[in-house]
mmCIF file of C-alpha atoms and ligand atoms in Angstrom:
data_model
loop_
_atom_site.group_PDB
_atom_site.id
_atom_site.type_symbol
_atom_site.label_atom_id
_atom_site.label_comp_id
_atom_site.label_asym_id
_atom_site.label_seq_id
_atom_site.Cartn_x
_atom_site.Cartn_y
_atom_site.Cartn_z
ATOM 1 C CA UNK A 17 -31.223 14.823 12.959
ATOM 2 C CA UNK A 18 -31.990 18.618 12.744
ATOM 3 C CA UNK A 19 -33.481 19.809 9.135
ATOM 4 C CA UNK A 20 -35.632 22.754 10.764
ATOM 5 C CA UNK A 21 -32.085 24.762 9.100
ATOM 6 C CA UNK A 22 -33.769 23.530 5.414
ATOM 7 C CA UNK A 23 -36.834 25.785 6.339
ATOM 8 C CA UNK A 24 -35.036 29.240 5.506
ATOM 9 C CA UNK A 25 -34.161 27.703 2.212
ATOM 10 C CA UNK A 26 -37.325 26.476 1.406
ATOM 11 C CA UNK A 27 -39.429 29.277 2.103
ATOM 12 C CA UNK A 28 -37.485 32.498 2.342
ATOM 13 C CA UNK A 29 -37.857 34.641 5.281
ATOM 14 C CA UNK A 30 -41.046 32.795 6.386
ATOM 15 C CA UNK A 31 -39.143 30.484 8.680
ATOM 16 C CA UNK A 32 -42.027 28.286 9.955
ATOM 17 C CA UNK A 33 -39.965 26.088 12.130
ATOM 18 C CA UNK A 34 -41.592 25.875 15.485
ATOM 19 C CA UNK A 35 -41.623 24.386 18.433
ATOM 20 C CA UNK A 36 -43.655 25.794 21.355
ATOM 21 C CA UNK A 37 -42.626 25.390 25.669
ATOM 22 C CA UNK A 38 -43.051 27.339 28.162
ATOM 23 C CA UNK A 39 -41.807 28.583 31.675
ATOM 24 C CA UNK A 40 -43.470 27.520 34.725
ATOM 25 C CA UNK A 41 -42.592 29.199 38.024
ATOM 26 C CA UNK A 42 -42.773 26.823 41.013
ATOM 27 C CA UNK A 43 -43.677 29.060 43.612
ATOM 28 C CA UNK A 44 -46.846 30.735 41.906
ATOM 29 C CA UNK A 45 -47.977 27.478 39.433
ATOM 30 C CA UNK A 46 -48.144 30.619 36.707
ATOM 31 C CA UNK A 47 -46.815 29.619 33.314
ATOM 32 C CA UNK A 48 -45.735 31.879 30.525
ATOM 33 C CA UNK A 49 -45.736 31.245 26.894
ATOM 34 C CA UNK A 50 -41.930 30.458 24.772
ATOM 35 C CA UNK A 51 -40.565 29.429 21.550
ATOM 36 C CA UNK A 52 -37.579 27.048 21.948
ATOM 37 C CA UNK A 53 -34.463 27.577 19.753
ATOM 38 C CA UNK A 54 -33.284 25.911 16.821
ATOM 39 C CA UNK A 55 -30.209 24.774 17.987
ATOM 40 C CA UNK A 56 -29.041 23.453 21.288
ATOM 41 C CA UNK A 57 -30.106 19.980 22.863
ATOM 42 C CA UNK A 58 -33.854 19.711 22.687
ATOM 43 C CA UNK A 59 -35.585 19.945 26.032
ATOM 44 C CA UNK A 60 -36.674 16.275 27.490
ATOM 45 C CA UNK A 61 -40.088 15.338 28.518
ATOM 46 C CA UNK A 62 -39.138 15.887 32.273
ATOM 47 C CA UNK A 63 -37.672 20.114 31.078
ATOM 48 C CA UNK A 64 -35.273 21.930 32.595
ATOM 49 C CA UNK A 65 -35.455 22.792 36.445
ATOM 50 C CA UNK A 66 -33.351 25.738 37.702
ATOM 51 C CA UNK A 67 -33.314 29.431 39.380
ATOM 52 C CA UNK A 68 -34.118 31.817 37.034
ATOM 53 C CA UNK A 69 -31.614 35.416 37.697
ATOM 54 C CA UNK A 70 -30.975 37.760 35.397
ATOM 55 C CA UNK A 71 -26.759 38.590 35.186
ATOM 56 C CA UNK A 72 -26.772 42.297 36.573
ATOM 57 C CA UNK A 73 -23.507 43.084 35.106
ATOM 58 C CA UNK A 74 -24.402 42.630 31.490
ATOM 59 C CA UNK A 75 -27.939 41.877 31.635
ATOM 60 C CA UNK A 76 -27.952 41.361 27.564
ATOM 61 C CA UNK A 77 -25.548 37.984 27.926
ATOM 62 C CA UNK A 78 -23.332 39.573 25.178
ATOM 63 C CA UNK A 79 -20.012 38.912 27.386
ATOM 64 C CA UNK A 80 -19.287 36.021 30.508
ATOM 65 C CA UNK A 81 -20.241 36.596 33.650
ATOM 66 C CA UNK A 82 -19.830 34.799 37.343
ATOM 67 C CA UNK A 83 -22.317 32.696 37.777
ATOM 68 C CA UNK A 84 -25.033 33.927 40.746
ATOM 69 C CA UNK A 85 -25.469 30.572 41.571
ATOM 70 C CA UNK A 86 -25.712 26.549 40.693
ATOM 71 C CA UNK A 87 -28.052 25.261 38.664
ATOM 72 C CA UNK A 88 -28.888 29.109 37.268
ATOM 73 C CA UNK A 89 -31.162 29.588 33.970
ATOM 74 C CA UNK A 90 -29.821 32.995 32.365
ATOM 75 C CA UNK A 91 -33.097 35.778 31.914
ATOM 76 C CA UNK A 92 -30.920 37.762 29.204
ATOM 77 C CA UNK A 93 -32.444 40.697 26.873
ATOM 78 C CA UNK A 94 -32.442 40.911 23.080
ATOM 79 C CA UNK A 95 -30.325 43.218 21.228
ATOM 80 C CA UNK A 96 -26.468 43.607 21.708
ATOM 81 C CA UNK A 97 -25.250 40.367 20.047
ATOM 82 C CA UNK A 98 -26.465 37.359 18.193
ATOM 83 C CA UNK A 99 -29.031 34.857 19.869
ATOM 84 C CA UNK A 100 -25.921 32.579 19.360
ATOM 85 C CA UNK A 101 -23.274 34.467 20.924
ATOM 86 C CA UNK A 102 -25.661 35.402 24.485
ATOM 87 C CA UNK A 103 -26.144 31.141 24.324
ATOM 88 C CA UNK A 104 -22.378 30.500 24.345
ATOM 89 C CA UNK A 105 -21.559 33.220 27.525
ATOM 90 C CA UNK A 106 -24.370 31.857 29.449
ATOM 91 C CA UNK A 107 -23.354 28.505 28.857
ATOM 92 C CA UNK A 108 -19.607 29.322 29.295
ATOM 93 C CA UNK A 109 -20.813 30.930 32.561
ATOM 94 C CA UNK A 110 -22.304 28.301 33.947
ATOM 95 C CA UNK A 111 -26.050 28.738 33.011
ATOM 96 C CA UNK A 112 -27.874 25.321 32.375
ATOM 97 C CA UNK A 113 -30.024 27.325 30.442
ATOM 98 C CA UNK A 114 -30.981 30.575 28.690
ATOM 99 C CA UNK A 115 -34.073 32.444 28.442
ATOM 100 C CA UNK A 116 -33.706 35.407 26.232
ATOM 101 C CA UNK A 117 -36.635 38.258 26.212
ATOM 102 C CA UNK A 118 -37.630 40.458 24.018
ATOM 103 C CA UNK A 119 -37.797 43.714 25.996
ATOM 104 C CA UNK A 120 -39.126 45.913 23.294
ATOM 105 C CA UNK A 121 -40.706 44.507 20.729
ATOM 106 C CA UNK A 122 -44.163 43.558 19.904
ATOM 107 C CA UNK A 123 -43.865 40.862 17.281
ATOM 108 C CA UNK A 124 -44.550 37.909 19.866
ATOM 109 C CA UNK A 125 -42.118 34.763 19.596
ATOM 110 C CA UNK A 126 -39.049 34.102 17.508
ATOM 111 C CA UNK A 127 -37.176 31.036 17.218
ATOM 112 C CA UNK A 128 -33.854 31.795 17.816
ATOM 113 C CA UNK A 129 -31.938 30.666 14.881
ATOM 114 C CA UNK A 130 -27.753 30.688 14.398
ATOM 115 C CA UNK A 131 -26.237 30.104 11.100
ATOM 116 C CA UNK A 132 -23.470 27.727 10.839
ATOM 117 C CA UNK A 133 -21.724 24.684 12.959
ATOM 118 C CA UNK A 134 -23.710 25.386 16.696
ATOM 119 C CA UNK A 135 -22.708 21.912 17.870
ATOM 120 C CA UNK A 136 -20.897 23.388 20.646
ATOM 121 C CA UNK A 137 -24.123 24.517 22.452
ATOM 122 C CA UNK A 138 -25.407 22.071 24.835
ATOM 123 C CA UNK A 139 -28.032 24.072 27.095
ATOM 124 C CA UNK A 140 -31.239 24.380 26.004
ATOM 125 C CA UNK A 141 -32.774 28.080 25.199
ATOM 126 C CA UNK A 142 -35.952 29.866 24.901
ATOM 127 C CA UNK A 143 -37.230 33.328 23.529
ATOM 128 C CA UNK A 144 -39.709 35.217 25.781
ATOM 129 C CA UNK A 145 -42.019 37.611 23.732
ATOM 130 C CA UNK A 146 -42.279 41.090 25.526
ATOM 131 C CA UNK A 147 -45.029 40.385 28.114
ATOM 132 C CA UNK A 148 -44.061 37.523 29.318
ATOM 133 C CA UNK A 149 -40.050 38.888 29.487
ATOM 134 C CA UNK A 150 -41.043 42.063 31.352
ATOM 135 C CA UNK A 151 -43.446 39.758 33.797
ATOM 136 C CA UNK A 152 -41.078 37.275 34.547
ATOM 137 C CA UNK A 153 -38.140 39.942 34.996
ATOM 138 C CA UNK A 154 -40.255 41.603 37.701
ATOM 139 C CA UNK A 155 -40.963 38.747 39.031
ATOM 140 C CA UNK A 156 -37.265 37.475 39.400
ATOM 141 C CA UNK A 157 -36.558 41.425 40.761
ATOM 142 C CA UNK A 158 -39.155 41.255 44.046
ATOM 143 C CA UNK A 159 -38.434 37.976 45.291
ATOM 144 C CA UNK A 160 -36.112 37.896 48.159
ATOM 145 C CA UNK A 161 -34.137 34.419 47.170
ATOM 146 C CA UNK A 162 -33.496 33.125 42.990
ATOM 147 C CA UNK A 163 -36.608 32.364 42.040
ATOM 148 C CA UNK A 164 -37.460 28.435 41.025
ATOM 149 C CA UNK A 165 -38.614 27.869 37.649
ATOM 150 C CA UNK A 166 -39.013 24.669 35.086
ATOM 151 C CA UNK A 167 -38.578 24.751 31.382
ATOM 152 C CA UNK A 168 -40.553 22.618 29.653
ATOM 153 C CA UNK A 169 -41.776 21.652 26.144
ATOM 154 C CA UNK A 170 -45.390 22.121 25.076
ATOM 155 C CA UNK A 171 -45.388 19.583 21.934
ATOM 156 C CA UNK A 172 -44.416 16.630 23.053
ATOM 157 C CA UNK A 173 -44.276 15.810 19.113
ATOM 158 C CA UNK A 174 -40.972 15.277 18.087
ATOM 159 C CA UNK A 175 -40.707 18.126 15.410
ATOM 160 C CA UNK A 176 -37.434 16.915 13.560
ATOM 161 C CA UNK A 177 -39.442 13.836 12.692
ATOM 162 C CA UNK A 178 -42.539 16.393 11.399
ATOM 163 C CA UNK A 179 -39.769 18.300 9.637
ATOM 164 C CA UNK A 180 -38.919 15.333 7.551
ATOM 165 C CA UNK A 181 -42.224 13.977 7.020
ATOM 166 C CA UNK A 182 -43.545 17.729 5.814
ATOM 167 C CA UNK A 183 -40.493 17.401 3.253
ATOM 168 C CA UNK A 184 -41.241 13.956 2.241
ATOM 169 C CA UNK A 185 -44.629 13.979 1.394
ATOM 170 C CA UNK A 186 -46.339 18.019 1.742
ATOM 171 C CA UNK A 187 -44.041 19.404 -0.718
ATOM 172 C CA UNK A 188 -43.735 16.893 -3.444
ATOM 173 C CA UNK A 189 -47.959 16.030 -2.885
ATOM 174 C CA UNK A 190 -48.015 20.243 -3.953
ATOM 175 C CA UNK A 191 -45.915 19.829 -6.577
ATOM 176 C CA UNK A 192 -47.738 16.727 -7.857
ATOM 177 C CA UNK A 193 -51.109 18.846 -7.988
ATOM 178 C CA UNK A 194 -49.833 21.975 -9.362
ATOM 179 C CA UNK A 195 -48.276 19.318 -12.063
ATOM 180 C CA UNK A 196 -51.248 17.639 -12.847
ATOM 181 C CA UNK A 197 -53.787 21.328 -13.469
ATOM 182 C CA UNK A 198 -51.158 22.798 -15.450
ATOM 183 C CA UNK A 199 -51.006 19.766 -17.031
ATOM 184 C CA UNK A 200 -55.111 19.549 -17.456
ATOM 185 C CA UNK A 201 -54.797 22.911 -18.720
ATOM 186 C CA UNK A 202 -52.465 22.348 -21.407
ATOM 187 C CA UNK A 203 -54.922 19.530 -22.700
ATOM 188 C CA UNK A 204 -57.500 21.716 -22.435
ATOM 189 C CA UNK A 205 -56.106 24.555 -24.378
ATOM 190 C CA UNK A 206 -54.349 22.143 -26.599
ATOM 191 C CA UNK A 207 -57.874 20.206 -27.330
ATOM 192 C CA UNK A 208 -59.487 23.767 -28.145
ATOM 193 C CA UNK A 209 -57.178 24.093 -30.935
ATOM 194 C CA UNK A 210 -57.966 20.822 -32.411
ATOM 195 C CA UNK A 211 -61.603 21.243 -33.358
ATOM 196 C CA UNK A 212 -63.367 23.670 -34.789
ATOM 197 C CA UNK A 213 -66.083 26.065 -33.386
ATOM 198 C CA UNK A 214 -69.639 25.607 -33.421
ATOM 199 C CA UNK A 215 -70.845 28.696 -34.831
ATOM 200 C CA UNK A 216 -67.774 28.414 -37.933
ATOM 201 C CA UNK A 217 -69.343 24.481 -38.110
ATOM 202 C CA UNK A 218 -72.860 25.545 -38.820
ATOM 203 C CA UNK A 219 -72.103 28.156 -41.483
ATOM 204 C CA UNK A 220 -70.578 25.186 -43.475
ATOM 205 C CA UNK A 221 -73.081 24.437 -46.905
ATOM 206 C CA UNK A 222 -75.940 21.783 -46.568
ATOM 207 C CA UNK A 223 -77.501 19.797 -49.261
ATOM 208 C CA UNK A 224 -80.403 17.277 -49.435
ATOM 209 C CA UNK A 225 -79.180 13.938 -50.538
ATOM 210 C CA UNK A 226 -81.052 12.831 -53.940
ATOM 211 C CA UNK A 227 -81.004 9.569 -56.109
ATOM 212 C CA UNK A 228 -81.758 11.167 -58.860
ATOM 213 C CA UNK A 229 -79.309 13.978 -59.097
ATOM 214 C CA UNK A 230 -76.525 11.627 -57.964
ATOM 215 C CA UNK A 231 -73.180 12.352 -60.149
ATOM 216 C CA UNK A 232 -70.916 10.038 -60.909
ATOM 217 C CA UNK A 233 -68.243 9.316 -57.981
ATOM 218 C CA UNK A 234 -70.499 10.932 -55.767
ATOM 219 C CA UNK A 235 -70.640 9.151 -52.039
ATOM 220 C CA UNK A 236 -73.963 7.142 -51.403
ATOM 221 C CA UNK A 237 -72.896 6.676 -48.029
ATOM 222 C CA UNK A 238 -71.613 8.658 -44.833
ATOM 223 C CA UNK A 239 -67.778 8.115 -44.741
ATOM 224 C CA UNK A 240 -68.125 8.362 -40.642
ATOM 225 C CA UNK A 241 -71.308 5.755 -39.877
ATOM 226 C CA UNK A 242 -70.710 4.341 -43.008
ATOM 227 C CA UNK A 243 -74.488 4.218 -43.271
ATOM 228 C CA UNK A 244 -75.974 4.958 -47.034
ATOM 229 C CA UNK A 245 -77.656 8.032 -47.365
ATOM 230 C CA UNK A 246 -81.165 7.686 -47.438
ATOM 231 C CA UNK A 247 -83.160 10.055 -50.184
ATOM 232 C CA UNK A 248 -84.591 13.472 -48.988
ATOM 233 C CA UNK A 249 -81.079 13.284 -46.133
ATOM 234 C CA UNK A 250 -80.154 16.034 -44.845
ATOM 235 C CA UNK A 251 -76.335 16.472 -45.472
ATOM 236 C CA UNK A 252 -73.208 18.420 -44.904
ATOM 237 C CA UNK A 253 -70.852 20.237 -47.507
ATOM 238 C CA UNK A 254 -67.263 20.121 -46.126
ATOM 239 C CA UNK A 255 -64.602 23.075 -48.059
ATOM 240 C CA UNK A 256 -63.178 19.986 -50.078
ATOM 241 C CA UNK A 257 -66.914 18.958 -51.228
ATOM 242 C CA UNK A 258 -67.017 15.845 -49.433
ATOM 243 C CA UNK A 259 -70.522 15.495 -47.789
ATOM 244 C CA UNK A 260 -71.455 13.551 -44.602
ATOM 245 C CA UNK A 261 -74.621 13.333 -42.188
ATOM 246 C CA UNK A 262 -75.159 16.659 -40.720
ATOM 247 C CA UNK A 263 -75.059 15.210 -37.350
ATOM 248 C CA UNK A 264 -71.942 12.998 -37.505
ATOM 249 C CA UNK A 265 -70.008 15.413 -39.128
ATOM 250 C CA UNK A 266 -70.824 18.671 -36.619
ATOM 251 C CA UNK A 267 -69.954 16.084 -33.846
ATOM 252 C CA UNK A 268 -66.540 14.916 -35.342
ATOM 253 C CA UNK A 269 -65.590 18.421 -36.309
ATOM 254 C CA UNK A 270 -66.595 19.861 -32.703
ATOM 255 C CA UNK A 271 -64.985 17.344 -30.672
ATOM 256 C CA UNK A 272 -62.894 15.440 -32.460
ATOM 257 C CA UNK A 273 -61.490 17.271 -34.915
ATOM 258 C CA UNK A 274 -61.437 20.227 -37.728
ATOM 259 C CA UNK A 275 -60.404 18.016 -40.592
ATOM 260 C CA UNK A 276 -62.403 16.934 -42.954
ATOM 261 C CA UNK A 277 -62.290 12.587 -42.151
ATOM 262 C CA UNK A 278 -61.620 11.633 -45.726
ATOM 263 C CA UNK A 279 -58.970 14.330 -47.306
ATOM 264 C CA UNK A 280 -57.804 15.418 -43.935
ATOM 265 C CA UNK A 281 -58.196 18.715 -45.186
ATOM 266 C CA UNK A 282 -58.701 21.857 -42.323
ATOM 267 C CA UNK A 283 -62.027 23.248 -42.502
ATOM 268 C CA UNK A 284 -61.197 26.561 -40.489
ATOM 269 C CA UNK A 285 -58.425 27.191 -43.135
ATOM 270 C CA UNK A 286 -59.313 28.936 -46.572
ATOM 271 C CA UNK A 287 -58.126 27.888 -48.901
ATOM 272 C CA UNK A 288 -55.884 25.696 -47.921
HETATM 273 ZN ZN1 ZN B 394 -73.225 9.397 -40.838
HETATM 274 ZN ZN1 ZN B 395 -62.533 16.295 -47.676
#
């Protein structure tokens, strides 16, 4: 199962579906660097062994040619035709692989990607950045007989599988957190709104709490510690007259909230 397609989709242009190999040449033991493509058979453990040539009559792969020899991997250029298109006339000419090089280019490796159905491709192929194209095409030029090469892949992780579990569980864990602080914000802002500020809470009236110049239904006790007032108390005036301990009140109206705990009145709001 192949979902490195859902990448493109998922985050635009940045296509982020990878999966590394590279190109050994027998004869020197040098190995050069390449992306493998997004469609086509995967490479096995064991890669790909074959003579790489590049086809001299259309060295860009954009139309069939005869192939040089058995067992031939095709060293084709970019530009011309789609990735796709040089993969099906390498394969229809006998190629049991394709690398495809970048000959101008600086921007390093590509994975060759093909819209729609490719299930018709079953070589494997690989894009050379520029350096490693231009080396290896020299290389394949000054030997005298095709030169012996093996394709093989670099991450031996099985990157459909990391496709899947990136979907399954990276995506919706970022979703999840980018839930949870814009939901912690909400709260947040939500709770600000609630109480009533500091500096607006002290500015309220204050009065000391006396037995003798108690009025008739006048509270003798703190409606929030239900504690009676004790003479000489410090207490505070709420808009709607009721009167609590200084402290319990500034605490309930700071981060509780702004309404007075008897009439439910707000205390930010005059008159109300
Ligand atoms: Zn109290
Ligand atoms: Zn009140």
């Amino acid at each position: 199962m192949k979902i490195g397609w859902l990448y493109p989709l998922l985050f635009g242009s940045c296509y982020i579906f990878k999966a590394h190999g590279s190109l050994l040449v027998i004869a020197t033991n040098e190995t050069y660097a390449d992306r493998i493509a997004s469609f086509g058979p995967r490479l096995s453990e064991n890669g790909k062994v074959g003579y790489l040539v590049e086809p001299f009559t259309d060295p860009t792969g954009c139309s069939r040619v005869n192939a040089p020899c058995s067992d031939w991997v095709a060293l084709v250029r970019r530009g011309g035709c789609s990735f796709i298109t040089k993969v099906r006339n390498m394969q229809a000419s006998g190629a049991i692989a394709v690398a495809v090089g970048d000959p101008e280019h600086q921007s390093g490796w590509i994975t060759m990607y093909a819209p729609g159905d490719t299930s018709d491709i079953t070589i494997p192929s690989v894009f050379l950045a520029r350096n490693e194209y231009r080396a290896l095409l020299y290389l394949s030029k000054i030997v005298d007989s095709p030169m012996t090469i093996l394709l093989q892949l670099d991450d031996f992780i099985t990157w459909p599988l990391l496709d899947i579990l990136m979907v399954i569980f990276v995506s919706p864990s970022i979703m999840m957190i980018f839930i949870y602080i814009s939901w912690q914000l909400r709260l947040k802002s939500r709770k600000k709104l609630e109480v009533a500020p500091m500096e607006f809470v002290v500015r309220l009236g204050l009065k000391q709490f006396s037995f003798e110049k108690l009025r008739e239904n006048e509270a003798e006790e703190c409606a929030i510690c239900l504690e009676d007032y004790i003479n000489g108390e410090q207490l505070r005036v709420l808009p709607c007259k009721h009167d609590f301990h200084t402290y319990c009140v500034d605490a309930w109206l700071t981060t509780q909230k702004k309404f007075c705990p008897i009439c439910k009145r707000d205390i930010t709001c005059n008159p109300c």
